PDB file of N, CA and C in Angstrom:
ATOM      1  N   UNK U  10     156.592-214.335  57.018  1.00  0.00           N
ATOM      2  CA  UNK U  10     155.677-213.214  56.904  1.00  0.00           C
ATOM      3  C   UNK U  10     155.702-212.437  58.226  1.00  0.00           C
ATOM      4  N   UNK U  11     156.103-211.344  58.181  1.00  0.00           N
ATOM      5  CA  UNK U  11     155.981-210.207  59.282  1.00  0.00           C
ATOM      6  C   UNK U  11     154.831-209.670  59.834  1.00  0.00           C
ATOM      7  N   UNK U  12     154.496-209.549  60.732  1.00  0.00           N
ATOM      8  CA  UNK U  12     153.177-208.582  61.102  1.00  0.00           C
ATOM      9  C   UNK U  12     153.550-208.055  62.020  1.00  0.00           C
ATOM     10  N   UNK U  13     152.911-206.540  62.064  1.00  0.00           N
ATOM     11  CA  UNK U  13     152.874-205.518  62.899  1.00  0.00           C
ATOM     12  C   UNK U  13     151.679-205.485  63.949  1.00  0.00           C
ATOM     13  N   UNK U  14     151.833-205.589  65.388  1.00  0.00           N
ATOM     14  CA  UNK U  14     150.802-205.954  65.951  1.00  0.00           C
ATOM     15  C   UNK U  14     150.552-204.240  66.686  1.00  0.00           C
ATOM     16  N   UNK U  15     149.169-204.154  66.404  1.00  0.00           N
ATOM     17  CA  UNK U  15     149.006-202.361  66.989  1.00  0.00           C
ATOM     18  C   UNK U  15     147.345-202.571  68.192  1.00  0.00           C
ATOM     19  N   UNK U  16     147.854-201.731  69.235  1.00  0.00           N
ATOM     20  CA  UNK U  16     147.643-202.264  70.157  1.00  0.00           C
ATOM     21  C   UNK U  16     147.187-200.851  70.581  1.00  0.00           C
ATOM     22  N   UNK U  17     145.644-200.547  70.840  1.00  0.00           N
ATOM     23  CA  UNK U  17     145.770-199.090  71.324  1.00  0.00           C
ATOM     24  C   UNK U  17     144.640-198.749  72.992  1.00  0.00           C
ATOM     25  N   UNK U  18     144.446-200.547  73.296  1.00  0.00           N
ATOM     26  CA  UNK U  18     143.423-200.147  74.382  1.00  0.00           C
ATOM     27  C   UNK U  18     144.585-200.417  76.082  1.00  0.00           C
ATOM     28  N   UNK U  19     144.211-199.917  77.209  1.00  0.00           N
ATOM     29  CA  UNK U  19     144.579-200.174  78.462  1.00  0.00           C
ATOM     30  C   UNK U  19     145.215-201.338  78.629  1.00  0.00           C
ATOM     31  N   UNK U  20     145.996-201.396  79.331  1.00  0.00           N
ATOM     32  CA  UNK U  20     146.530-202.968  79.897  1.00  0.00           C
ATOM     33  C   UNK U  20     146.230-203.019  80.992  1.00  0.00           C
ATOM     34  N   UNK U  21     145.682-202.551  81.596  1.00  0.00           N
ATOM     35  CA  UNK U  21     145.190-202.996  82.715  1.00  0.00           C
ATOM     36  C   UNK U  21     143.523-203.168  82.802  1.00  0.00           C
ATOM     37  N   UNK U  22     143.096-203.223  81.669  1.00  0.00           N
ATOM     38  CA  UNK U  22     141.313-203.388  81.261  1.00  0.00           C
ATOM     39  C   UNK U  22     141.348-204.870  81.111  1.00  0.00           C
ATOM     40  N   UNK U  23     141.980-205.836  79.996  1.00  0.00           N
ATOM     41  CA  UNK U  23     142.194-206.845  79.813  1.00  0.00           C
ATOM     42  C   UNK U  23     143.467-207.591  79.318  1.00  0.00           C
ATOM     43  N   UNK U  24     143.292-208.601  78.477  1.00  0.00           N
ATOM     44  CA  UNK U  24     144.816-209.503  78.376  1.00  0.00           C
ATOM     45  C   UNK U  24     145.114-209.054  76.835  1.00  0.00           C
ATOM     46  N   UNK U  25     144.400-208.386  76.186  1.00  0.00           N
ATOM     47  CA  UNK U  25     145.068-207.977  75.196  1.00  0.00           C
ATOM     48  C   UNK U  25     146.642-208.369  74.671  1.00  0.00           C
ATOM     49  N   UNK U  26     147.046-207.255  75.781  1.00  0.00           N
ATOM     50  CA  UNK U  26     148.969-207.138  75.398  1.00  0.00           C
ATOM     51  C   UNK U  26     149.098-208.584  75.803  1.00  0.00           C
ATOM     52  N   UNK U  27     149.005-208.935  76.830  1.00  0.00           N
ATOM     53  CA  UNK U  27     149.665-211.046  76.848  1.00  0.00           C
ATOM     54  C   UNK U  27     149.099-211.255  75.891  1.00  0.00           C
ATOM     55  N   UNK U  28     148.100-211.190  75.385  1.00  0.00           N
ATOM     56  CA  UNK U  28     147.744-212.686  74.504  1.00  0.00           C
ATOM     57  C   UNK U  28     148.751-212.208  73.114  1.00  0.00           C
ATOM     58  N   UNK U  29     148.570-210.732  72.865  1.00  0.00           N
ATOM     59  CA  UNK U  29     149.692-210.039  71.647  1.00  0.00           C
ATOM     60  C   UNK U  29     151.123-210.729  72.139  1.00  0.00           C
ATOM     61  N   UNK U  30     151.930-210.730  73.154  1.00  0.00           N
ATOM     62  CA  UNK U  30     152.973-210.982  73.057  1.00  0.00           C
ATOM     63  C   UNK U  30     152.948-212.160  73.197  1.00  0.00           C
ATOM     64  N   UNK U  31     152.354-213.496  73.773  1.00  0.00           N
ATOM     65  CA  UNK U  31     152.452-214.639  73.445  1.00  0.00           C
ATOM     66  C   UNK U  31     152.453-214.910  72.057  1.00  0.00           C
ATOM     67  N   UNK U  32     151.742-214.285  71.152  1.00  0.00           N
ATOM     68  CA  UNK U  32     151.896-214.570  69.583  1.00  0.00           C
ATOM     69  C   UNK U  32     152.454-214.059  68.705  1.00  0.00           C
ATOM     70  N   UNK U  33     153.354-212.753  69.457  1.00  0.00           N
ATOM     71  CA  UNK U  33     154.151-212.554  68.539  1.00  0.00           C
ATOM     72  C   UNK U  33     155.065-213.289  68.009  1.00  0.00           C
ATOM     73  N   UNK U  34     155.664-213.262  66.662  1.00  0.00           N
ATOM     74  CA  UNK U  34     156.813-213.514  65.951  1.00  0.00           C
ATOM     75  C   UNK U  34     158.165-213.126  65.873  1.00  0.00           C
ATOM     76  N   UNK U  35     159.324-213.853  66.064  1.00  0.00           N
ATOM     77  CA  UNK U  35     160.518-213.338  66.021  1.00  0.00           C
ATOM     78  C   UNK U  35     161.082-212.173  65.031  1.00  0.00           C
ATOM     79  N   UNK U  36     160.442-211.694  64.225  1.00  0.00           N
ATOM     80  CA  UNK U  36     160.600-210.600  63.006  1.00  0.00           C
ATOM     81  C   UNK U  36     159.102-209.837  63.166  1.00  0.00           C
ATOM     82  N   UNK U  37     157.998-210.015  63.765  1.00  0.00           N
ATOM     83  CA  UNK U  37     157.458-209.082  64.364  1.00  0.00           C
ATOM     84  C   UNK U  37     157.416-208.003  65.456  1.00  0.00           C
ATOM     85  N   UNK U  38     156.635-206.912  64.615  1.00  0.00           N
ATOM     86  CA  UNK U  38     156.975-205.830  66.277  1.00  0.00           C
ATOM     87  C   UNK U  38     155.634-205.044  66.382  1.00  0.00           C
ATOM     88  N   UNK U  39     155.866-204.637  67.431  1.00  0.00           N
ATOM     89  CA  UNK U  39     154.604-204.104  68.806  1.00  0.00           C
ATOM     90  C   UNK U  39     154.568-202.880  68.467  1.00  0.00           C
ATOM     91  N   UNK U  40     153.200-202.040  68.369  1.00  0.00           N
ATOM     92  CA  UNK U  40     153.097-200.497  68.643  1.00  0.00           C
ATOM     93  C   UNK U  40     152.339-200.479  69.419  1.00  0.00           C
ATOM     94  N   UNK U  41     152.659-199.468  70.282  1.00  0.00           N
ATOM     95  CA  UNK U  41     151.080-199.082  71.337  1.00  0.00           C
ATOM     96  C   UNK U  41     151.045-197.389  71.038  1.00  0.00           C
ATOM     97  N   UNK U  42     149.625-197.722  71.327  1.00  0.00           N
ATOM     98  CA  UNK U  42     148.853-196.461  70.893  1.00  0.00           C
ATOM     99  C   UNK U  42     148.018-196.010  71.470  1.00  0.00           C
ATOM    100  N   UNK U  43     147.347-194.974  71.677  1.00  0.00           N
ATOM    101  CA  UNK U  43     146.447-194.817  72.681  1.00  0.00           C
ATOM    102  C   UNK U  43     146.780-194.913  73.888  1.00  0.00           C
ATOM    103  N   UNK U  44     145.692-194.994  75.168  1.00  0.00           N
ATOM    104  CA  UNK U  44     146.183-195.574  76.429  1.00  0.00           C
ATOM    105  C   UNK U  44     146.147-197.403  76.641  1.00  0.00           C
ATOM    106  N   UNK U  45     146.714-197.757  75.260  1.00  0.00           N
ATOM    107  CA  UNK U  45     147.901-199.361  75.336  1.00  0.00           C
ATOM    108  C   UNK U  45     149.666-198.441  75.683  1.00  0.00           C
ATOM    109  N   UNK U  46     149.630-196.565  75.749  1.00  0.00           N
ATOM    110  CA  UNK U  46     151.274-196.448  75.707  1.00  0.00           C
ATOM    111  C   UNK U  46     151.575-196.652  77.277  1.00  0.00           C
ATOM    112  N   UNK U  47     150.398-196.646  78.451  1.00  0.00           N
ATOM    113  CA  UNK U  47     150.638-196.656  79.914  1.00  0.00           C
ATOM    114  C   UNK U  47     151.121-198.208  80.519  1.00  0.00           C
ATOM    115  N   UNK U  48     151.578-199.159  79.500  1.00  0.00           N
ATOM    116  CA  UNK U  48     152.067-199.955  79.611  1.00  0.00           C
ATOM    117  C   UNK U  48     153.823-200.049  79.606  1.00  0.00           C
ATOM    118  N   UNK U  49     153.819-198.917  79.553  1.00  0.00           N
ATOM    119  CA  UNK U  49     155.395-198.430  79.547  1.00  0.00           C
ATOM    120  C   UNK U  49     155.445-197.555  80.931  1.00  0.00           C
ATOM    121  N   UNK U  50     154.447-197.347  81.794  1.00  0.00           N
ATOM    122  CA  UNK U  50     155.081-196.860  82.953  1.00  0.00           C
ATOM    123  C   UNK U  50     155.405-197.560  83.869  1.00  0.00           C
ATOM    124  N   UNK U  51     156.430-196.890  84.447  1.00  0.00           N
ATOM    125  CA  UNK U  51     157.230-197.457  85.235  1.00  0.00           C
ATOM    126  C   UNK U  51     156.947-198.214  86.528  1.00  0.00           C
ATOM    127  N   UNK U  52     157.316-199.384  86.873  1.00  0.00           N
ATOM    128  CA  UNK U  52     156.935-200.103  88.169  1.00  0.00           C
ATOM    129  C   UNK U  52     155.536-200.738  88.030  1.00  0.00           C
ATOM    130  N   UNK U  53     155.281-200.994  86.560  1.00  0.00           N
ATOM    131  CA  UNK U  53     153.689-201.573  86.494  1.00  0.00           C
ATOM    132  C   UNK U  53     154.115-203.423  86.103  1.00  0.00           C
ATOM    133  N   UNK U  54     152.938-203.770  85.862  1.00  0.00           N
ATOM    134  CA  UNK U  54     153.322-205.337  85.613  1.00  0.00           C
ATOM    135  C   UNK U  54     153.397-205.573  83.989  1.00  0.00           C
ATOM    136  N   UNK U  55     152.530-204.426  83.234  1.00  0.00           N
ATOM    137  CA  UNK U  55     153.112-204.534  81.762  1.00  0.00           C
ATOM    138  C   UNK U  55     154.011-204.188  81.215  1.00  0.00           C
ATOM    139  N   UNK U  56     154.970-203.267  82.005  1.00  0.00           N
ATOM    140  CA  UNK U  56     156.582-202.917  81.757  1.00  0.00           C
ATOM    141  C   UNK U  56     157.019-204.269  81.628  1.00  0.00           C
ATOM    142  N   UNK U  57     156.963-205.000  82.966  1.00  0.00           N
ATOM    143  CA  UNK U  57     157.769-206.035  83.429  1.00  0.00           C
ATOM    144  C   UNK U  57     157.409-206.722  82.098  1.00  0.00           C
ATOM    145  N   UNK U  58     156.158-207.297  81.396  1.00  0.00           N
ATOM    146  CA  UNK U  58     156.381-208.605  80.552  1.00  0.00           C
ATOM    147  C   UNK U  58     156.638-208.195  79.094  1.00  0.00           C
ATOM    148  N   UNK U  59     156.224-206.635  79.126  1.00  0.00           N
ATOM    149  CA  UNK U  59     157.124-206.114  78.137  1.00  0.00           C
ATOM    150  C   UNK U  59     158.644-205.795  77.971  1.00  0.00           C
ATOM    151  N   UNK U  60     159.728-205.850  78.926  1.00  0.00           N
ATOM    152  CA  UNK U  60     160.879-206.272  79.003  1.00  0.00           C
ATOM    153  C   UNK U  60     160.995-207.584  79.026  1.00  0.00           C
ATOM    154  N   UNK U  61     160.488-208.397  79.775  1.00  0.00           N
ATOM    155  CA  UNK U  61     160.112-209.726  79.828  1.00  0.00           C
ATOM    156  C   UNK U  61     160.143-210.598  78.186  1.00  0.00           C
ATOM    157  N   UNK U  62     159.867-209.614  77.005  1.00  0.00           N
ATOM    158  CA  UNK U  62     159.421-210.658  75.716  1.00  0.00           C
ATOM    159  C   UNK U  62     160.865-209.737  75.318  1.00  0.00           C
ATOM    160  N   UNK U  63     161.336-209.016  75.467  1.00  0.00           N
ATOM    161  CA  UNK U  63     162.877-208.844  74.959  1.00  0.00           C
ATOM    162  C   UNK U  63     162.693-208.250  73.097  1.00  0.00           C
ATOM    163  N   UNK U  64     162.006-207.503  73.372  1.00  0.00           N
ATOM    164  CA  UNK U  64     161.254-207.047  71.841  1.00  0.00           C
ATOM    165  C   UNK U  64     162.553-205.843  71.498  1.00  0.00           C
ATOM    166  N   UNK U  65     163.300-205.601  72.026  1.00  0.00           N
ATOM    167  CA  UNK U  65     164.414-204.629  71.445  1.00  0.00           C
ATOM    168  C   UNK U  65     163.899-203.891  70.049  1.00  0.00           C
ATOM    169  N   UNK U  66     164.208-203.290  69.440  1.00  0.00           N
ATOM    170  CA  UNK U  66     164.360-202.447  68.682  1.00  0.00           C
ATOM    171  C   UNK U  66     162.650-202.966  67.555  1.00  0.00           C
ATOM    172  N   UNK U  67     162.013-203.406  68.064  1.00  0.00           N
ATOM    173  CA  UNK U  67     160.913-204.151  67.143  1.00  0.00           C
ATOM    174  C   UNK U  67     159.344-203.416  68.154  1.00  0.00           C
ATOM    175  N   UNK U  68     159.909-203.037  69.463  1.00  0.00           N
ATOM    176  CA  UNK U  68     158.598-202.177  69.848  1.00  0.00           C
ATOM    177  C   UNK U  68     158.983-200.502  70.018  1.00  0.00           C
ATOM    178  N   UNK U  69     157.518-200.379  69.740  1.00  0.00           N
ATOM    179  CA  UNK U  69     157.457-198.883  68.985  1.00  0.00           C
ATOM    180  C   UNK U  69     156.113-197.989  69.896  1.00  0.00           C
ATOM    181  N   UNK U  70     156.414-196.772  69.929  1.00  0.00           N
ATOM    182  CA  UNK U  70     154.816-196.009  70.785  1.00  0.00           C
ATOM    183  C   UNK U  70     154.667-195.013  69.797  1.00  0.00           C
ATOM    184  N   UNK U  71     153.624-194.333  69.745  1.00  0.00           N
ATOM    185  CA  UNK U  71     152.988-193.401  69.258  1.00  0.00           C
ATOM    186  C   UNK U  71     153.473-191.931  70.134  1.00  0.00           C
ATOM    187  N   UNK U  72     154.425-191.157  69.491  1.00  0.00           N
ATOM    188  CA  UNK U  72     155.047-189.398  70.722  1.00  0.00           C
ATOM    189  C   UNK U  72     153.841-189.006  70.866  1.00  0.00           C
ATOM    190  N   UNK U  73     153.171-189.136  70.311  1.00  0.00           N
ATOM    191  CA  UNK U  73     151.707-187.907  70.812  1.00  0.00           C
ATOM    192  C   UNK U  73     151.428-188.428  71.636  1.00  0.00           C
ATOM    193  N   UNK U  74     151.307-189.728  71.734  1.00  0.00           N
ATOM    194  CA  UNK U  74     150.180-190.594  72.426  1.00  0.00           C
ATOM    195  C   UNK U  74     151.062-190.235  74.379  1.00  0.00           C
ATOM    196  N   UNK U  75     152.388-190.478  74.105  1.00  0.00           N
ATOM    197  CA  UNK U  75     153.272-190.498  75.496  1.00  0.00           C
ATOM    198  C   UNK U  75     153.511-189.023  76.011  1.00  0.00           C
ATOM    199  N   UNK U  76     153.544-188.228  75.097  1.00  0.00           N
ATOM    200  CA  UNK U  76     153.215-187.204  75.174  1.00  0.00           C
ATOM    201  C   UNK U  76     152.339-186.655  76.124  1.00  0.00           C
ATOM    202  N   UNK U  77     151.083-187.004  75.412  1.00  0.00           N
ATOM    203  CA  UNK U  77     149.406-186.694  76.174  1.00  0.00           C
ATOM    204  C   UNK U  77     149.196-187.331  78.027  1.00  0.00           C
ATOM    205  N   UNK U  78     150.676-188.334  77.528  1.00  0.00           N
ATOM    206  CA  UNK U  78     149.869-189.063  79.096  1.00  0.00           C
ATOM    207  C   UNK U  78     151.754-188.750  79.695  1.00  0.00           C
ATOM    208  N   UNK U  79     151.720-188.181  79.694  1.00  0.00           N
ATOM    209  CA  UNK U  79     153.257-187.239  80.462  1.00  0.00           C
ATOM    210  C   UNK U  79     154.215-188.844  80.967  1.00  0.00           C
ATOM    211  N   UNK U  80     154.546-189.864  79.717  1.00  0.00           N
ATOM    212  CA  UNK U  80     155.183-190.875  79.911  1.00  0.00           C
ATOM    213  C   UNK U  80     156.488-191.053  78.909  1.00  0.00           C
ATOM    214  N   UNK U  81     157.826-191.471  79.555  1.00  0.00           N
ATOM    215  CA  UNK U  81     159.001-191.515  78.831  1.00  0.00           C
ATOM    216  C   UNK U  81     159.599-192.636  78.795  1.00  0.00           C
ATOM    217  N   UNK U  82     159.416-193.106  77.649  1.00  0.00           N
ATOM    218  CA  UNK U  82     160.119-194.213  77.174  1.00  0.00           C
ATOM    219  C   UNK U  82     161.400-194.805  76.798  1.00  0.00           C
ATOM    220  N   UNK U  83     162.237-195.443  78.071  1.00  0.00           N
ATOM    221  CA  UNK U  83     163.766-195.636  76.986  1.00  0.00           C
ATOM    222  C   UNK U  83     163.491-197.253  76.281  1.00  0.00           C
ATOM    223  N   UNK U  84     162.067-198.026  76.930  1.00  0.00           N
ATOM    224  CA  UNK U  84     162.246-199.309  76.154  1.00  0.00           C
ATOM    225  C   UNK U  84     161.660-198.963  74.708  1.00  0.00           C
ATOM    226  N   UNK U  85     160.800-198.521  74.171  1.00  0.00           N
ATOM    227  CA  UNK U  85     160.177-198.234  73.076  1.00  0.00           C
ATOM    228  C   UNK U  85     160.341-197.363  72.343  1.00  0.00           C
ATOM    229  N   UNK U  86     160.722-197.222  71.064  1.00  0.00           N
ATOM    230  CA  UNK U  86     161.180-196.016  70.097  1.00  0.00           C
ATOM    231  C   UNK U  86     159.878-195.567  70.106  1.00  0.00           C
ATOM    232  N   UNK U  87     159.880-194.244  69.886  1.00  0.00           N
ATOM    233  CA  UNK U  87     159.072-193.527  69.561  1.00  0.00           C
ATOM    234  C   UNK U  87     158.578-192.886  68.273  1.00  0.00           C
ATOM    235  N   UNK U  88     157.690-192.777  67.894  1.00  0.00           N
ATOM    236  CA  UNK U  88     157.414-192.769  66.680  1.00  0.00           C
ATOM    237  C   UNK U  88     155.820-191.961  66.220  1.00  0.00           C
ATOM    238  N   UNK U  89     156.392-190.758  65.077  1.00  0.00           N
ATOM    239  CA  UNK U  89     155.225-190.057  64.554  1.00  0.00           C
ATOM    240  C   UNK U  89     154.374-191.205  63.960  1.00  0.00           C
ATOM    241  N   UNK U  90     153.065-190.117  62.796  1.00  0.00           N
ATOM    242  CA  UNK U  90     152.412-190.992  61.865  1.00  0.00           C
ATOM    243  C   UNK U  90     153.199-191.268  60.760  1.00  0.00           C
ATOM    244  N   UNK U  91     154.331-190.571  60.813  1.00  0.00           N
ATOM    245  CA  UNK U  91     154.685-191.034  59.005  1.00  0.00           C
ATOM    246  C   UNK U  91     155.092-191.798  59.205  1.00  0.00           C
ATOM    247  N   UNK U  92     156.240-192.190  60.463  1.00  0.00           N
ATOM    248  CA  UNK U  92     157.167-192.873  60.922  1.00  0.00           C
ATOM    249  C   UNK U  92     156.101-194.859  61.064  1.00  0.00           C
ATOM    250  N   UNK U  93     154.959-194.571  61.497  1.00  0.00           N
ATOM    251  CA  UNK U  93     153.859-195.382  61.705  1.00  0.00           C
ATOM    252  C   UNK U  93     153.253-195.891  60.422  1.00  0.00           C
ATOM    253  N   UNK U  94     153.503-195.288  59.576  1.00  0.00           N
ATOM    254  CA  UNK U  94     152.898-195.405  57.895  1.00  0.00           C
ATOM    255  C   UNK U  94     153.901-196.366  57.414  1.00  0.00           C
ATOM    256  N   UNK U  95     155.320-196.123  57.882  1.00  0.00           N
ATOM    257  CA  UNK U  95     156.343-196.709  56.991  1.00  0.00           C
ATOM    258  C   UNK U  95     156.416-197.881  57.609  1.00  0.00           C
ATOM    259  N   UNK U  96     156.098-197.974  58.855  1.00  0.00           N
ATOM    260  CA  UNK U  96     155.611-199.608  59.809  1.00  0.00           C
ATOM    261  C   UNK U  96     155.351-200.687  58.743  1.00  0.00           C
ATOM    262  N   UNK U  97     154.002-199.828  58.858  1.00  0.00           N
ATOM    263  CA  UNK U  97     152.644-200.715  58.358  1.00  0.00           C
ATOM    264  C   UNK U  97     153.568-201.273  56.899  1.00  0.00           C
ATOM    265  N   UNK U  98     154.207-199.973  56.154  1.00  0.00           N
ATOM    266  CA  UNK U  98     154.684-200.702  54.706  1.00  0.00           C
ATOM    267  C   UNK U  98     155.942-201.614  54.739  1.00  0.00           C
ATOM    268  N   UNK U  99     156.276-201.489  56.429  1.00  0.00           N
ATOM    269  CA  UNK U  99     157.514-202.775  55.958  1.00  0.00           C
ATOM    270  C   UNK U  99     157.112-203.712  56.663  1.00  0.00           C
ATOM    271  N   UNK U 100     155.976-204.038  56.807  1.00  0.00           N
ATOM    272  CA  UNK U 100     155.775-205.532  57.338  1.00  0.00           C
ATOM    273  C   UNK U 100     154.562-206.169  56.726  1.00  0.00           C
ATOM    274  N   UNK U 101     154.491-207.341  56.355  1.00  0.00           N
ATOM    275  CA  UNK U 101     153.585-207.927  55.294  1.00  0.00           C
ATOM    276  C   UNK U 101     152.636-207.717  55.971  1.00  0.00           C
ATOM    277  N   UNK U 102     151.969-207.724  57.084  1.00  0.00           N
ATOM    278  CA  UNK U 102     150.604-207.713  57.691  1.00  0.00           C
ATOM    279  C   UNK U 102     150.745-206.575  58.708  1.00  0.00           C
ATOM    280  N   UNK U 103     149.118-205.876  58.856  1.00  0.00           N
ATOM    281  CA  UNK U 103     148.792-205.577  60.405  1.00  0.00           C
ATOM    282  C   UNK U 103     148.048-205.965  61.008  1.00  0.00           C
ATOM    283  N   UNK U 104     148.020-206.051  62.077  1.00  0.00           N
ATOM    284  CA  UNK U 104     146.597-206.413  62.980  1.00  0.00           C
ATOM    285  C   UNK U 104     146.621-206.048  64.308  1.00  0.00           C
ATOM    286  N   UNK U 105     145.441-205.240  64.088  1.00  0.00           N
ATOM    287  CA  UNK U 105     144.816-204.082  65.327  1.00  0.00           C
ATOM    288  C   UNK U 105     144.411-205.259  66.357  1.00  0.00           C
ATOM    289  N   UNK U 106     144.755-205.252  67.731  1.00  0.00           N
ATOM    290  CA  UNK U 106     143.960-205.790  68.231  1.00  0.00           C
ATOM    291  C   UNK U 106     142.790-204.680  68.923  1.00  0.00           C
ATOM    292  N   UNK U 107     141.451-205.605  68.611  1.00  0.00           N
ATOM    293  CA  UNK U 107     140.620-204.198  68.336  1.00  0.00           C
ATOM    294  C   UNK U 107     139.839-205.008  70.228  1.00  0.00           C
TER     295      UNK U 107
END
């Protein structure tokens, strides 16, 4: 069973993203959303353990979201809402960490 783990608060507020990537699944994948996408800038410590879990082609950001916060991603595809809709429908589960 697949799940999509969506992730849309700070990484640097709490452990959120660790405790998400300690539990992710080998056929699960990561979206960040919100300001969870400043975990993709550069020279921070959530880049590092987000290269660190080796999520290749299975983590995903929200363009508006990287957009809004003037950040460019070559680890994370980028991805509209429709693109985000079709997520959610190819993986048996989601779960927000809220």
């Amino acid at each position: 069973m697949t799940t999509l783990h969506v992730i849309a608060h700070s990484p640097f507020g709490d452990e959120r993203l660790a405790s998400c990537l300690r539990l992710l699944g080998p056929q699960d994948a990561l979206l960040l959303c919100g300001d969870a996408t400043y975990a993709l800038k550069a020279g921070t410590e959530p880049l590092a353990a987000l290269q660190a879990a080796n999520l290749g082609e299975r983590l995903f950001a929200l363009a508006e979201d990287l957009q809004a916060r003037a950040l460019d991603s070559q680890l994370a595809k980028a991805v509209d809402y429709p693109a985000f809709v079709e997520l959610t429908l190819h993986h048996d589960k989601v779960n927000s960490w809220l």
